[in-house]
Structure formats: C-alpha cells, structure tokens
Amino acid sequence: MTGKGVTVAVLDSGYDPDHPDLKGVVAQERNFTDDPDIRDRTGHGTHVASIIAGADVNYRGIASGARLAVGKVGTELGLTESAILAGMTWAATEVKAKIVNLSFGAPDTLDLDPVEQAVNTLSERTGTLFVVAAGNAGTEVFSPGSADAALTVGSVDRQDGVAVSSGSGPRTGDHAIKPDITAPGVGIVAAKAGGTGGDAHVAMSGTSMAAPHVAGAAAILAQLHPDWTGQRLKAALTGAAAATPGVTPYRQGTGRVDVVRALAQQVVAVPDRLWAYFPWDGPDGRVTTGTVSYENAGDTPVDLDLTADGDVLRLSAQQLRVPAGGRATVTVTIDGKDRATGEHVGTIVARSGATVIRTLAGAFVEPESHDVTIRAVDRNGGPAEAAFAQLYDPRTGDTREVRFTDGVARLRLPKSEWSLYTEIEDGTSGTTQRDLVDVGLADGVWQYGYTSWKRPGLGTFVIPARAPGLRYMMRTLWDSRTRTPSPYVYDLVKTYADGLPDDPAYAARRADLAKVTATYRASATAATGTPFFGARFAEDKAVFMESPAQDVQLPGTLVHYRTPGFVSLRATLPGDRLTQTIIRAYAVS
C-alpha cells in the first residue's frame, strides 16, 4: 500500500522542482502568492511534500505512490489569509484532492475565523480531508487545527513521547479535545530545498513534520477504500491510533497514528455530537446525547463489546452487532448534572478480538464565566493595527492571551480578579540602533518581560496605573558612539513599585553609578568573547541577559557603569563554546 491513485494537496511555501525526491511526484501546481514562481525559498514546503510522497530510496515518503498537487500560499514573509483560502478552494474543488495537508497555523480565537470555516465547509461539501498541524505553542492548538472537521496532528518523538512544543488542548471556547492524533515530528529527515548530493536532506522538527505523516497515512488508507469520505478516513485513523499511557487526550488525541492497524480493522467508529459544553448560565438540565455509528467494511458481521471510561458518559448498549457492509449505532448520554466544574474527558472503547476502536467524548462544565470585549485604540482613537495584550491573575499566575481582530478582542473568562497588560504599536517609530529598552513586570506570581529595539525616549509611552503589588522595571544599555569596540557600557535600570509610573524617564549621572571594571580571559585559544550580564529583577532569575554591541578581545577589559542596588548575573561565551555558567557576580551599591 503506497497511496497509489490518490492525490494529496500540499498548501505551503511551494517546493523545489529540481529536487530529485520530488521529480515526477508533483502532478499539479499553482502559485497563489506574489512570488514570481512556485519555487520554495524557505525549505518548509519542500520538506513537508517529501515526507508525504518523496521518491528517495533511503528517505522515502509515507505514501510514495501518491501524487502531489502543490499550492504555494506562503513566502519568506509569511502567509496571507486570501492565499490560503484560494489554495484550499483550488485543492478541494478543482484538483479534487482526497487529502489536503496544512502545516501552518495561527493563534485561535473565540470566533470561528474564515480559514476554520473553510475547513468545515469544504470538508462537508467535497469530502476532502484536511490534515492540519496543531502548532508548536505547547499550551494551545492553533487555527485552523481548531476546526471541527480538521484532522489535527500533534508531534511525538521516536519513543512516542509528545514533544514539549506540540500544540495541546483544550480548544479555545468550548474546551473540546484537540489535537485528534499524533505522529512522528522530532528530527524528521526529508528533502532540503536547493540541496544536492550529500546535502540533499535535512532534519527538521515540529507539528509541521507530523501532519504530513498523517496525510500520507490517509492516502494509503484511501487507496484501500477509494469510496471513503475524508471524515471516514479521519475516523478510521483516530480510532486505530496507539495511545501512550499516562498522556492526556489534550496532549495526544487518541494517540500515535498506526496505519497498519487502520488498514487491518474493518470497523470504523463515526462519532456525532460527542462533546458537550455546559455554560454556567445555561439551562439547568446539563444533559445531552450523541451517537457513535460503527460501520463495517468487511464481508462478515462483527460483534463489539462496548465500554465507556468517563464520569459523564453512559451508553445505550454494551454489546453491538455490526452487519457485513452495514452499520450499527449506540446512543451516548453525556450527563453533567452535579458534576464539578472543569473538563470531563472520557473514552468509548469497542473491542472484538484483536480489533480495538477508541473514540473520545466528554464535556466541559463551565464555572461562573462572563463574556469580555477589549478594544485596543491607537493615539488617534482608531483601532490599533498591532496590539499585544495579556490577562493575568496575580494570585495564581493564570494567564489568557488576548487576540485582536481590527482592534477588538472577545474572550470568555472565569470569574476572578483579572489584570490586563497591553502593548500597542502604532508604527510611527522604530529604530534599529544599538540602544534598546528592556521592560519587566511582576505581580504576585505573574511575570512578563520584553525587549524593544527602540531608542529610549522616542516613541515609548506609559499610561500610569495604580496597582498594589505590581513591580515595573525599565532597563537601557548605552555604548560609545566614537570608539569601536566600545571600552565601556552603561547599564541603567529603574524600578517602580505598586503600579506604572507617571513618567518613566530616568536621568542618570555617571558620578551616581557604580563602576565595575571586568577583565575577560579565554580558557583556550578563542580570540574574542561575548559577555552577557543582567540585573536581577524577579527573585528567581535575571529577566534579561544582554551583551555589549561588539565582542571583547580575549584577554580584554570592559568597564561597566551600573545603576546601584541590583544583584547582577553574568555569563561569558568565548568563541562558540559556553565555558562559564551563569553565576552571581556581585551586588553594587
């Protein structure tokens, strides 16, 4: 089984048409970007395409007999929503690809975005299966992997351990289970764009590499069952996946893809309405029903034993006979009455001899929660084009990222005392000079910090705020403008307590600073070194470690003028080897 006769569309950054692994593999192509051609200038699309159907002997694609339709929807500058939507429509309606691989994503929002909607609509109308990377944010699943119809893929290593960065649920809003499945995504060797000879392949990691493994598996399954829809392919792959013990479904879905078992099992479980969302201010009943239909592709009937693992799940039957070439359905009652608030995740398991089919189900019983709308405005009062915001609870450290669309963000928050931190970029300033600003904040157990490469005093504004317990720090570095490398560096730090200052300016005189002369030497033959240093703002670590504008000669001397009163940490990197770990150096006063 090689996926012969099946077309898989790859919507990505294009591909390298000269790479030997993809010669004769790509049957159709179209460029939806402003680039002049289909050529892959990032290496991402080439790598993904060859994982699915690459022709190399040693690094053969998962479905080496499949044919690819490559749609270029991204460039070195990123992807556009219009290109993605056009590529999806082309792949599903014009190419009529059975499977479409989407190894990209963006942070999910409470609303259904256009790409999520397109996944759901095109899946229903055309029967295409969209296989989507879960994203590499670790604590959330990106859109469009958050779409109901998507077969969303997380990443595992060679021991089936879920990668730390692999996108994990619950899904934004209803806390439903995502990802759906996992696949190998750590250290995956595949075609390198522009590579030749011994340099023709490269190892890459991420859910972008895991998704094409599942797309290839789906193509193999579609070869065996050419009449199956994408949703039935999805159900077969998720039902046959191999679960890793001790890992929650929010990390792995039903488990690591197992195409051999999926090919061997003649019964597929097709779920319908198996996740319930019970809002705190909704009807008192908190009971709903869904179904699991077991479809038998074989020529003999199958008797199934059914069990439900989960405190909110009840089945209408414990045994079920599925006729040859037919289906049988069990009703699933999801009962959230008198249950604790939070997620209640369960698994429905159907067994018949060696056949084991797992289906995830459950409910989210919401604690007291409220809809919140946040608007970000620029200095002229219009919608801010670029804004970052984070809600946090200083007592627990719980955070919520705020996603703005046209300056508006909508969230649903559990009842608590939330604090809001916001940065708004109006695009009117921004210099790439050496001068930088480090900003750190801490409130209870919450900490946040960032570096802005802007000259201090030009375009940085603070809205004053009184917030007991909030600590604020601003730090800048200054070098000589007339001597290179600079023989000294000014390290200026200003902190404030119980809020944000009316005026963040800090006027420093050299006479008031602590002078520290540091001599740097190499333990080997390195000619230069990079010293890193940082003022400890929070109790547990230095928030920022910065370096001079240029490396220092080894041996060499650098004079530091520092704001008194801070414990400093330092590290030194001679050449390309870290020979000194971070140490507590001194407290200057």
Coordinates of C-alpha atoms in Angstrom, one line a residue:
M1 CA 0.0 0.0 0.0
T2 CA 1.7 3.2 -1.2
G3 CA -1.2 5.6 -1.8
K4 CA -1.2 4.8 -5.5
G5 CA -4.0 6.6 -7.3
V6 CA -4.6 9.1 -4.6
T7 CA -3.9 12.9 -4.9
V8 CA -2.7 14.8 -1.9
A9 CA -2.5 18.6 -2.0
V10 CA 0.2 20.4 -0.1
L11 CA -0.5 24.0 0.7
D12 CA 2.7 25.5 1.9
S13 CA 5.7 27.6 0.7
G14 CA 5.9 25.9 -2.7
Y15 CA 8.5 23.3 -3.4
D16 CA 11.9 22.8 -5.1
P17 CA 11.0 21.4 -8.6
D18 CA 14.7 20.5 -9.2
H19 CA 14.9 18.2 -6.1
P20 CA 15.3 14.5 -7.2
D21 CA 13.0 13.4 -4.4
L22 CA 10.1 15.3 -6.0
K23 CA 10.8 14.6 -9.7
G24 CA 7.7 13.0 -11.2
V25 CA 5.8 13.3 -7.9
V26 CA 4.2 16.7 -8.3
A27 CA 1.3 16.3 -10.8
Q28 CA -0.2 19.8 -10.4
E29 CA 0.9 23.1 -9.1
R30 CA -0.3 26.7 -8.7
N31 CA 1.2 29.8 -7.1
F32 CA -1.3 31.9 -5.0
T33 CA 1.4 34.4 -3.8
D34 CA 3.1 37.5 -5.2
D35 CA 6.3 35.5 -5.7
P36 CA 7.1 35.0 -9.4
D37 CA 7.1 31.2 -9.3
I38 CA 6.3 28.0 -7.3
R39 CA 9.9 27.7 -6.0
D40 CA 10.3 27.2 -2.3
R41 CA 12.5 29.8 -0.7
T42 CA 12.1 28.8 2.9
G43 CA 12.6 25.0 2.6
H44 CA 9.4 24.3 4.6
G45 CA 7.1 23.2 1.7
T46 CA 9.8 21.0 0.1
H47 CA 10.4 19.2 3.4
V48 CA 6.7 18.7 4.0
A49 CA 6.0 17.5 0.5
S50 CA 8.7 14.9 0.5
I51 CA 7.5 13.5 3.9
I52 CA 4.3 12.6 2.1
A53 CA 5.5 11.3 -1.2
G54 CA 9.2 11.7 -1.6
A55 CA 10.9 9.3 -4.0
D56 CA 14.3 8.9 -2.3
V57 CA 15.2 5.3 -1.5
N58 CA 16.5 6.0 2.0
Y59 CA 14.1 8.8 2.9
R60 CA 11.0 7.5 1.1
G61 CA 7.8 9.3 1.6
I62 CA 5.0 7.8 3.7
A63 CA 2.8 7.4 0.6
S64 CA 5.4 7.1 -2.1
G65 CA 2.8 6.1 -4.7
A66 CA 0.6 9.2 -4.2
R67 CA 0.7 12.2 -6.5
L68 CA 1.0 15.7 -5.1
A69 CA -0.7 18.9 -6.0
V70 CA 1.4 21.8 -4.7
G71 CA -0.3 25.1 -3.9
K72 CA 2.1 27.9 -2.9
V73 CA 0.3 30.0 -0.3
G74 CA 3.3 31.3 1.7
T75 CA 6.5 33.2 1.1
E76 CA 9.6 34.2 3.2
L77 CA 7.3 37.0 4.6
G78 CA 4.7 34.5 5.8
L79 CA 1.2 33.5 4.6
T80 CA -1.9 35.6 3.8
E81 CA -5.4 34.5 4.5
S82 CA -6.6 35.2 1.0
A83 CA -3.9 33.0 -0.5
I84 CA -4.8 30.2 2.0
L85 CA -8.5 30.3 1.2
A86 CA -7.8 30.4 -2.6
G87 CA -5.5 27.4 -2.3
M88 CA -7.9 25.4 -0.2
T89 CA -10.7 26.0 -2.7
W90 CA -8.4 25.0 -5.6
A91 CA -7.3 21.9 -3.9
A92 CA -10.8 20.7 -2.8
T93 CA -12.9 21.7 -5.8
E94 CA -10.6 21.9 -8.9
V95 CA -7.9 19.4 -8.1
K96 CA -10.4 17.3 -6.1
A97 CA -7.6 16.1 -3.8
K98 CA -8.7 13.4 -1.4
I99 CA -6.4 14.9 1.3
V100 CA -5.0 18.4 1.8
N101 CA -2.0 19.0 4.2
L102 CA -1.9 22.3 6.1
S103 CA 1.3 22.6 8.0
F104 CA 0.7 26.1 9.3
G105 CA -1.5 27.9 11.8
A106 CA -2.2 31.0 13.8
P107 CA -3.4 31.5 17.4
D108 CA -7.0 30.6 17.8
T109 CA -9.8 33.0 18.8
L110 CA -13.2 32.6 20.4
D111 CA -14.8 33.3 17.0
L112 CA -14.8 31.0 14.0
D113 CA -12.3 32.5 11.6
P114 CA -12.5 32.3 7.8
V115 CA -9.9 29.5 7.5
E116 CA -11.6 27.4 10.1
Q117 CA -14.9 27.9 8.4
A118 CA -13.4 26.9 5.1
V119 CA -12.1 23.7 6.5
N120 CA -15.5 22.8 7.9
T121 CA -17.4 23.9 4.7
L122 CA -15.1 22.3 2.1
S123 CA -14.9 19.1 4.1
E124 CA -18.7 18.7 4.1
R125 CA -19.2 19.8 0.5
T126 CA -16.4 17.9 -1.2
G127 CA -15.5 15.0 1.2
T128 CA -11.9 16.3 1.3
L129 CA -9.9 15.6 4.4
F130 CA -7.9 18.5 5.8
V131 CA -4.9 17.3 7.8
V132 CA -3.7 20.2 9.9
A133 CA -0.6 20.8 12.2
A134 CA -1.6 21.5 15.8
G135 CA 1.1 24.2 16.1
N136 CA 4.2 24.5 18.2
A137 CA 2.9 26.7 21.0
G138 CA 2.8 23.8 23.5
T139 CA -0.2 25.1 25.6
E140 CA -2.7 25.7 22.8
V141 CA -3.9 24.4 19.4
F142 CA -3.6 26.8 16.6
S143 CA -6.3 27.6 13.9
P144 CA -7.3 26.0 11.6
G145 CA -6.4 22.9 13.5
S146 CA -9.1 24.0 15.9
A147 CA -11.8 23.4 13.3
D148 CA -14.2 20.5 14.0
A149 CA -13.6 18.8 10.6
A150 CA -9.8 19.1 10.7
L151 CA -7.7 16.0 11.4
T152 CA -5.4 17.9 13.8
V153 CA -1.9 16.4 14.4
G154 CA 0.4 16.7 17.4
S155 CA 4.1 15.7 17.4
V156 CA 5.8 12.8 19.1
D157 CA 9.4 11.6 19.2
R158 CA 10.8 8.2 18.4
Q159 CA 9.6 6.8 21.8
D160 CA 6.1 8.2 21.2
G161 CA 6.7 10.9 23.8
V162 CA 4.7 14.0 23.0
A163 CA 7.1 16.9 22.1
V164 CA 7.1 19.7 24.7
S165 CA 6.2 22.3 22.0
S166 CA 3.4 20.2 20.4
G167 CA 0.1 22.1 20.4
S168 CA -2.2 21.0 23.1
G169 CA -5.8 21.5 24.1
P170 CA -8.3 22.2 25.3
R171 CA -9.7 24.1 22.4
T172 CA -10.4 27.8 22.9
G173 CA -14.0 28.4 23.9
D174 CA -15.7 25.0 24.5
H175 CA -12.7 23.2 25.8
A176 CA -13.2 20.4 23.3
I177 CA -10.4 17.8 22.7
K178 CA -7.7 18.7 20.2
P179 CA -5.4 17.5 18.7
D180 CA -7.1 14.4 17.3
I181 CA -3.9 12.3 16.8
T182 CA -0.1 12.4 16.9
A183 CA 2.6 11.4 14.6
P184 CA 6.5 11.5 14.4
G185 CA 7.6 15.1 14.3
V186 CA 11.0 15.2 16.0
G187 CA 14.2 15.1 14.0
I188 CA 12.5 14.1 10.7
V189 CA 14.9 13.8 7.8
A190 CA 13.4 14.8 4.4
A191 CA 14.2 16.8 1.2
K192 CA 16.2 20.1 1.6
A193 CA 15.3 22.8 -0.8
G194 CA 18.2 23.6 -3.0
G195 CA 20.1 20.6 -1.7
T196 CA 22.1 18.3 -3.8
G197 CA 24.2 15.1 -3.4
G198 CA 25.0 14.5 0.3
D199 CA 23.4 17.8 1.2
A200 CA 20.0 16.8 -0.3
H201 CA 18.3 16.1 3.0
V202 CA 17.9 17.9 6.3
A203 CA 16.3 17.1 9.7
M204 CA 13.5 19.3 10.9
S205 CA 11.1 19.2 13.9
G206 CA 7.6 20.3 14.7
T207 CA 3.9 19.5 14.1
S208 CA 4.6 20.7 10.5
M209 CA 6.5 17.4 10.1
A210 CA 4.0 15.3 12.0
A211 CA 1.0 16.4 9.8
P212 CA 2.4 15.0 6.5
H213 CA 3.0 11.7 8.2
V214 CA -0.8 11.5 8.8
A215 CA -1.6 12.9 5.4
G216 CA 0.5 10.1 3.9
A217 CA -1.2 7.5 6.1
A218 CA -4.6 8.8 5.0
A219 CA -3.5 8.4 1.3
I220 CA -2.6 4.8 2.0
L221 CA -6.0 4.2 3.6
A222 CA -7.7 5.9 0.7
Q223 CA -6.0 3.6 -1.7
L224 CA -7.6 0.7 0.0
H225 CA -11.0 2.4 0.4
P226 CA -11.3 4.8 -2.6
D227 CA -15.0 5.4 -1.8
W228 CA -14.5 6.7 1.7
T229 CA -15.0 10.3 2.6
G230 CA -12.4 12.4 4.4
Q231 CA -14.3 12.2 7.6
R232 CA -14.4 8.4 7.4
L233 CA -10.7 8.3 6.8
K234 CA -10.3 10.6 9.8
A235 CA -12.5 8.3 12.0
A236 CA -10.5 5.2 10.9
L237 CA -7.1 6.7 11.7
T238 CA -8.1 8.2 15.0
G239 CA -10.0 5.0 16.1
A240 CA -6.9 2.8 15.4
A241 CA -4.3 5.1 16.9
A242 CA -2.0 3.8 19.6
A243 CA -2.4 5.6 22.9
T244 CA 0.6 6.5 25.0
P245 CA -0.1 5.5 28.7
G246 CA -0.2 8.4 31.1
V247 CA -0.7 11.1 28.5
T248 CA -4.0 13.0 28.4
P249 CA -6.1 13.3 25.3
Y250 CA -5.5 17.0 25.3
R251 CA -1.9 16.2 24.5
Q252 CA -2.2 13.2 22.2
G253 CA -5.8 12.9 21.0
T254 CA -6.4 9.2 20.6
G255 CA -2.7 8.5 20.2
R256 CA 0.1 8.0 17.7
V257 CA -1.1 7.1 14.1
D258 CA -1.0 3.4 13.4
V259 CA -1.6 2.9 9.7
V260 CA -1.1 -0.9 9.8
R261 CA -3.9 -1.3 12.4
A262 CA -6.1 1.1 10.5
L263 CA -5.7 -1.0 7.3
A264 CA -6.4 -4.2 9.2
Q265 CA -9.5 -3.1 11.1
Q266 CA -12.7 -3.5 9.1
V267 CA -14.9 -1.5 11.5
V268 CA -14.8 2.3 11.8
A269 CA -16.4 4.4 14.5
V270 CA -18.0 7.6 13.2
P271 CA -18.9 9.9 16.1
D272 CA -21.6 12.6 16.2
R273 CA -22.0 15.3 18.9
L274 CA -19.8 13.6 21.5
W275 CA -18.5 16.8 23.1
A276 CA -20.8 18.8 25.3
Y277 CA -20.3 22.4 26.5
F278 CA -22.5 23.3 29.5
P279 CA -22.2 27.0 30.2
W280 CA -22.7 28.1 33.8
D281 CA -25.6 30.4 32.9
G282 CA -27.2 27.8 30.5
P283 CA -30.2 25.5 31.1
D284 CA -30.3 23.6 34.3
G285 CA -30.5 20.2 32.6
R286 CA -26.9 19.7 31.6
V287 CA -27.7 16.5 29.8
T288 CA -27.4 15.9 26.1
T289 CA -27.0 12.9 23.8
G290 CA -24.8 12.0 20.8
T291 CA -24.1 8.8 18.8
V292 CA -21.3 6.6 17.6
S293 CA -22.1 4.7 14.4
Y294 CA -19.9 1.6 13.8
E295 CA -19.5 1.0 10.1
N296 CA -18.4 -2.5 8.9
A297 CA -16.4 -2.5 5.6
G298 CA -15.9 -6.3 5.8
D299 CA -18.0 -9.2 4.4
T300 CA -18.7 -10.8 7.8
P301 CA -20.6 -9.4 10.8
V302 CA -18.7 -8.1 13.8
D303 CA -19.8 -8.3 17.5
L304 CA -18.5 -5.5 19.6
D305 CA -18.1 -5.1 23.3
L306 CA -18.5 -1.5 24.4
T307 CA -17.2 0.3 27.4
A308 CA -17.2 4.0 28.4
D309 CA -14.4 5.4 30.6
G310 CA -15.6 8.8 31.9
D311 CA -17.8 10.1 34.7
V312 CA -20.2 11.9 32.4
L313 CA -20.7 9.1 29.8
R314 CA -23.4 6.5 29.6
L315 CA -24.0 4.0 26.7
S316 CA -27.4 2.7 25.5
A317 CA -25.8 -0.7 24.9
Q318 CA -22.8 -2.7 26.0
Q319 CA -22.8 -5.1 23.0
L320 CA -23.5 -4.3 19.4
R321 CA -23.6 -6.5 16.2
V322 CA -22.4 -4.6 13.1
P323 CA -23.7 -6.4 9.9
A324 CA -21.4 -7.0 7.0
G325 CA -21.3 -3.9 4.8
G326 CA -23.6 -2.1 7.2
R327 CA -23.7 -0.1 10.4
A328 CA -25.0 -0.1 13.9
T329 CA -25.4 2.8 16.3
V330 CA -25.1 3.3 20.0
T331 CA -26.5 6.4 21.8
V332 CA -24.2 8.2 24.2
T333 CA -25.7 10.2 27.0
I334 CA -23.4 13.0 28.3
D335 CA -24.6 13.9 31.8
G336 CA -23.0 16.9 33.5
K337 CA -25.6 17.2 36.3
D338 CA -24.0 17.6 39.8
R339 CA -20.5 17.3 38.3
A340 CA -17.6 19.5 39.3
T341 CA -16.7 22.4 37.0
G342 CA -14.0 21.8 34.5
E343 CA -13.2 19.2 31.8
H344 CA -14.6 15.7 31.9
V345 CA -12.8 13.7 29.2
G346 CA -13.7 10.1 28.5
T347 CA -13.1 7.3 26.0
I348 CA -15.5 4.9 24.4
V349 CA -13.8 1.6 23.5
A350 CA -15.2 -1.0 21.2
R351 CA -13.5 -4.4 21.1
S352 CA -13.8 -7.6 19.0
G353 CA -10.8 -9.9 19.2
A354 CA -7.8 -8.0 18.0
T355 CA -9.9 -5.1 16.9
V356 CA -9.8 -2.1 19.3
I357 CA -11.5 1.1 18.3
R358 CA -11.2 4.2 20.6
T359 CA -13.4 7.3 20.4
L360 CA -13.0 10.3 22.6
A361 CA -16.0 12.0 24.3
G362 CA -16.9 14.2 27.3
A363 CA -18.0 17.6 28.5
F364 CA -16.9 20.9 29.9
V365 CA -18.9 22.1 32.9
E366 CA -18.1 25.8 32.9
P367 CA -17.5 27.7 36.2
E368 CA -19.1 31.1 36.6
S369 CA -17.8 32.9 33.5
H370 CA -18.5 36.1 31.6
D371 CA -18.0 37.4 28.0
V372 CA -15.5 40.2 27.9
T373 CA -14.8 42.6 25.0
I374 CA -11.5 44.5 24.8
R375 CA -10.8 47.3 22.3
A376 CA -7.3 48.5 21.5
V377 CA -7.1 52.0 20.2
D378 CA -4.1 54.0 18.9
R379 CA -3.2 57.5 19.9
N380 CA -5.7 58.9 17.4
G381 CA -8.6 56.9 18.9
G382 CA -8.9 54.5 16.0
P383 CA -8.5 50.7 16.0
A384 CA -4.9 49.7 16.8
E385 CA -3.2 47.9 13.9
A386 CA -0.9 46.0 16.1
A387 CA -1.6 45.2 19.8
F388 CA -0.5 42.6 22.3
A389 CA -2.4 42.0 25.5
Q390 CA -2.3 39.5 28.3
L391 CA -4.8 39.0 31.1
Y392 CA -3.4 37.5 34.3
D393 CA -4.4 36.6 37.8
P394 CA -1.5 37.7 40.1
R395 CA -2.5 35.2 42.8
T396 CA -2.4 32.1 40.6
G397 CA -0.3 33.1 37.6
D398 CA -3.1 32.0 35.3
T399 CA -2.9 33.9 32.0
R400 CA -5.0 34.4 28.9
E401 CA -3.6 35.7 25.6
V402 CA -5.8 38.3 24.0
R403 CA -6.2 38.1 20.2
F404 CA -7.3 41.3 18.4
T405 CA -9.0 41.5 15.1
D406 CA -9.4 45.1 13.8
G407 CA -8.7 46.3 17.3
V408 CA -11.3 44.1 19.0
A409 CA -10.9 41.0 21.1
R410 CA -13.6 38.8 22.6
L411 CA -13.0 36.4 25.4
R412 CA -14.9 34.4 27.9
L413 CA -13.3 34.5 31.3
P414 CA -14.0 32.6 34.5
K415 CA -14.9 34.8 37.4
S416 CA -11.7 36.2 39.1
E417 CA -9.8 39.4 39.6
W418 CA -8.0 39.7 36.3
S419 CA -5.3 42.3 35.5
L420 CA -4.7 43.5 31.9
Y421 CA -1.4 44.3 30.4
T422 CA -1.2 45.8 26.9
E423 CA 1.3 47.0 24.4
I424 CA 0.2 48.9 21.4
E425 CA 2.5 49.5 18.4
D426 CA 1.3 52.4 16.2
G427 CA 4.1 52.0 13.6
T428 CA 5.2 55.7 13.7
S429 CA 8.6 54.9 15.2
G430 CA 11.2 52.2 15.3
T431 CA 14.9 52.4 15.1
T432 CA 17.5 49.6 14.8
Q433 CA 20.2 51.4 16.7
R434 CA 22.1 49.7 19.5
D435 CA 20.0 51.5 22.1
L436 CA 17.4 49.2 23.4
V437 CA 14.8 49.0 26.2
D438 CA 14.2 46.0 28.4
V439 CA 10.9 46.1 30.2
G440 CA 9.9 43.8 33.1
L441 CA 6.8 43.5 35.2
A442 CA 5.9 41.2 38.1
D443 CA 2.7 41.0 40.1
G444 CA 2.4 38.2 42.6
V445 CA 3.5 35.0 40.8
W446 CA 2.9 36.6 37.4
Q447 CA 6.0 37.8 35.4
Y448 CA 6.3 39.3 32.0
G449 CA 9.1 41.0 30.0
Y450 CA 10.1 42.0 26.6
T451 CA 12.9 43.8 24.7
S452 CA 12.1 46.7 22.4
W453 CA 14.8 47.8 19.9
K454 CA 13.9 51.4 20.1
R455 CA 15.9 54.3 21.2
P456 CA 14.7 55.2 24.8
G457 CA 12.6 58.3 24.8
L458 CA 11.5 58.1 21.2
G459 CA 8.0 56.7 20.8
T460 CA 7.7 54.8 24.1
F461 CA 4.7 55.9 26.3
V462 CA 3.4 54.6 29.5
I463 CA -0.2 55.0 30.7
P464 CA 0.1 55.5 34.5
A465 CA -1.7 52.9 36.7
R466 CA -2.0 52.3 40.4
A467 CA -1.8 48.6 41.1
P468 CA -0.7 47.5 44.6
G469 CA 1.9 44.7 44.3
L470 CA 2.8 45.4 40.7
R471 CA 6.6 45.9 40.1
Y472 CA 7.9 47.6 37.0
M473 CA 11.4 47.8 35.6
M474 CA 12.9 49.6 32.6
R475 CA 16.5 49.0 31.5
T476 CA 18.6 50.5 28.8
L477 CA 22.2 50.0 27.6
W478 CA 24.5 52.7 26.1
D479 CA 27.8 52.3 24.3
S480 CA 30.4 54.7 23.0
R481 CA 29.4 56.2 19.6
T482 CA 33.0 57.2 18.8
R483 CA 35.1 54.1 19.6
T484 CA 34.6 50.6 18.3
P485 CA 34.5 48.3 20.1
S486 CA 33.2 50.5 23.0
P487 CA 35.5 50.4 26.0
Y488 CA 32.6 50.8 28.4
V489 CA 28.8 50.1 28.6
Y490 CA 26.2 51.9 30.7
D491 CA 23.7 49.6 32.2
L492 CA 20.9 51.7 33.6
V493 CA 17.9 50.2 35.5
K494 CA 14.9 52.0 37.0
T495 CA 12.2 50.2 39.0
Y496 CA 8.9 51.3 40.3
A497 CA 6.5 49.7 42.9
D498 CA 2.7 49.5 43.1
G499 CA 2.0 50.4 39.5
L500 CA 3.2 52.1 36.4
P501 CA 4.9 55.5 36.7
D502 CA 3.6 58.8 35.6
D503 CA 6.9 59.5 33.9
P504 CA 9.2 56.5 33.1
A505 CA 12.2 58.8 32.4
Y506 CA 15.4 58.1 34.3
A507 CA 18.1 60.8 34.3
A508 CA 21.4 59.3 35.4
R509 CA 24.8 60.9 36.1
R510 CA 28.0 58.8 35.9
A511 CA 29.0 60.0 39.3
D512 CA 26.0 58.3 40.8
L513 CA 26.7 55.0 39.1
A514 CA 28.7 52.0 40.3
K515 CA 31.9 51.5 38.2
V516 CA 32.8 47.8 37.7
T517 CA 36.0 47.0 35.7
A518 CA 35.8 43.5 34.3
T519 CA 38.7 41.6 32.7
Y520 CA 37.8 38.7 30.4
R521 CA 40.1 35.9 29.6
A522 CA 39.8 32.7 27.5
S523 CA 40.5 29.2 28.8
A524 CA 41.5 28.1 25.3
T525 CA 42.5 29.9 22.2
A526 CA 39.4 32.0 21.5
A527 CA 40.3 35.4 20.2
T528 CA 37.1 37.1 21.2
G529 CA 34.3 36.5 23.6
T530 CA 30.7 37.7 24.3
P531 CA 30.0 38.7 27.9
F532 CA 26.3 38.6 29.0
F533 CA 25.0 40.4 32.0
G534 CA 21.7 41.2 33.6
A535 CA 20.2 42.9 36.7
R536 CA 18.1 40.6 38.8
F537 CA 14.6 42.0 38.8
A538 CA 12.5 39.0 39.9
E539 CA 13.6 36.9 42.8
D540 CA 14.4 33.7 40.9
K541 CA 16.3 34.8 37.8
A542 CA 17.6 37.7 35.8
V543 CA 14.8 38.8 33.5
F544 CA 17.2 39.8 30.7
M545 CA 20.8 38.9 29.8
E546 CA 22.3 41.4 27.3
S547 CA 25.7 41.8 25.7
P548 CA 27.8 44.8 24.5
A549 CA 27.5 46.0 21.0
Q550 CA 30.7 44.1 20.0
D551 CA 32.6 41.2 21.3
V552 CA 35.6 41.9 23.5
Q553 CA 39.1 40.8 22.7
L554 CA 40.4 38.0 24.9
P555 CA 42.1 38.9 27.2
G556 CA 40.4 42.2 27.4
T557 CA 38.8 44.8 29.7
L558 CA 35.3 46.3 29.7
V559 CA 34.2 49.0 32.1
H560 CA 30.6 48.7 33.3
Y561 CA 28.7 51.7 34.7
R562 CA 25.7 50.3 36.5
T563 CA 22.7 51.6 38.5
P564 CA 23.5 50.8 42.1
G565 CA 21.4 48.5 44.2
F566 CA 20.9 45.4 42.0
V567 CA 22.4 41.9 42.1
S568 CA 23.9 41.2 38.7
L569 CA 24.3 37.9 37.0
R570 CA 26.8 37.2 34.2
A571 CA 27.9 34.6 31.7
T572 CA 30.7 34.5 29.2
L573 CA 30.8 32.9 25.8
P574 CA 34.4 32.7 24.3
G575 CA 34.2 31.7 20.7
D576 CA 31.4 29.3 20.2
R577 CA 31.6 27.4 23.5
L578 CA 29.9 28.3 26.8
T579 CA 32.8 27.8 29.3
Q580 CA 31.4 29.6 32.2
T581 CA 27.9 29.1 33.6
I582 CA 25.8 31.9 34.9
I583 CA 27.0 33.0 38.3
R584 CA 26.0 35.5 40.9
A585 CA 28.7 38.1 40.4
Y586 CA 28.2 41.0 42.8
A587 CA 25.8 43.5 44.3
V588 CA 26.8 47.1 43.6
S589 CA 25.8 49.9 45.9

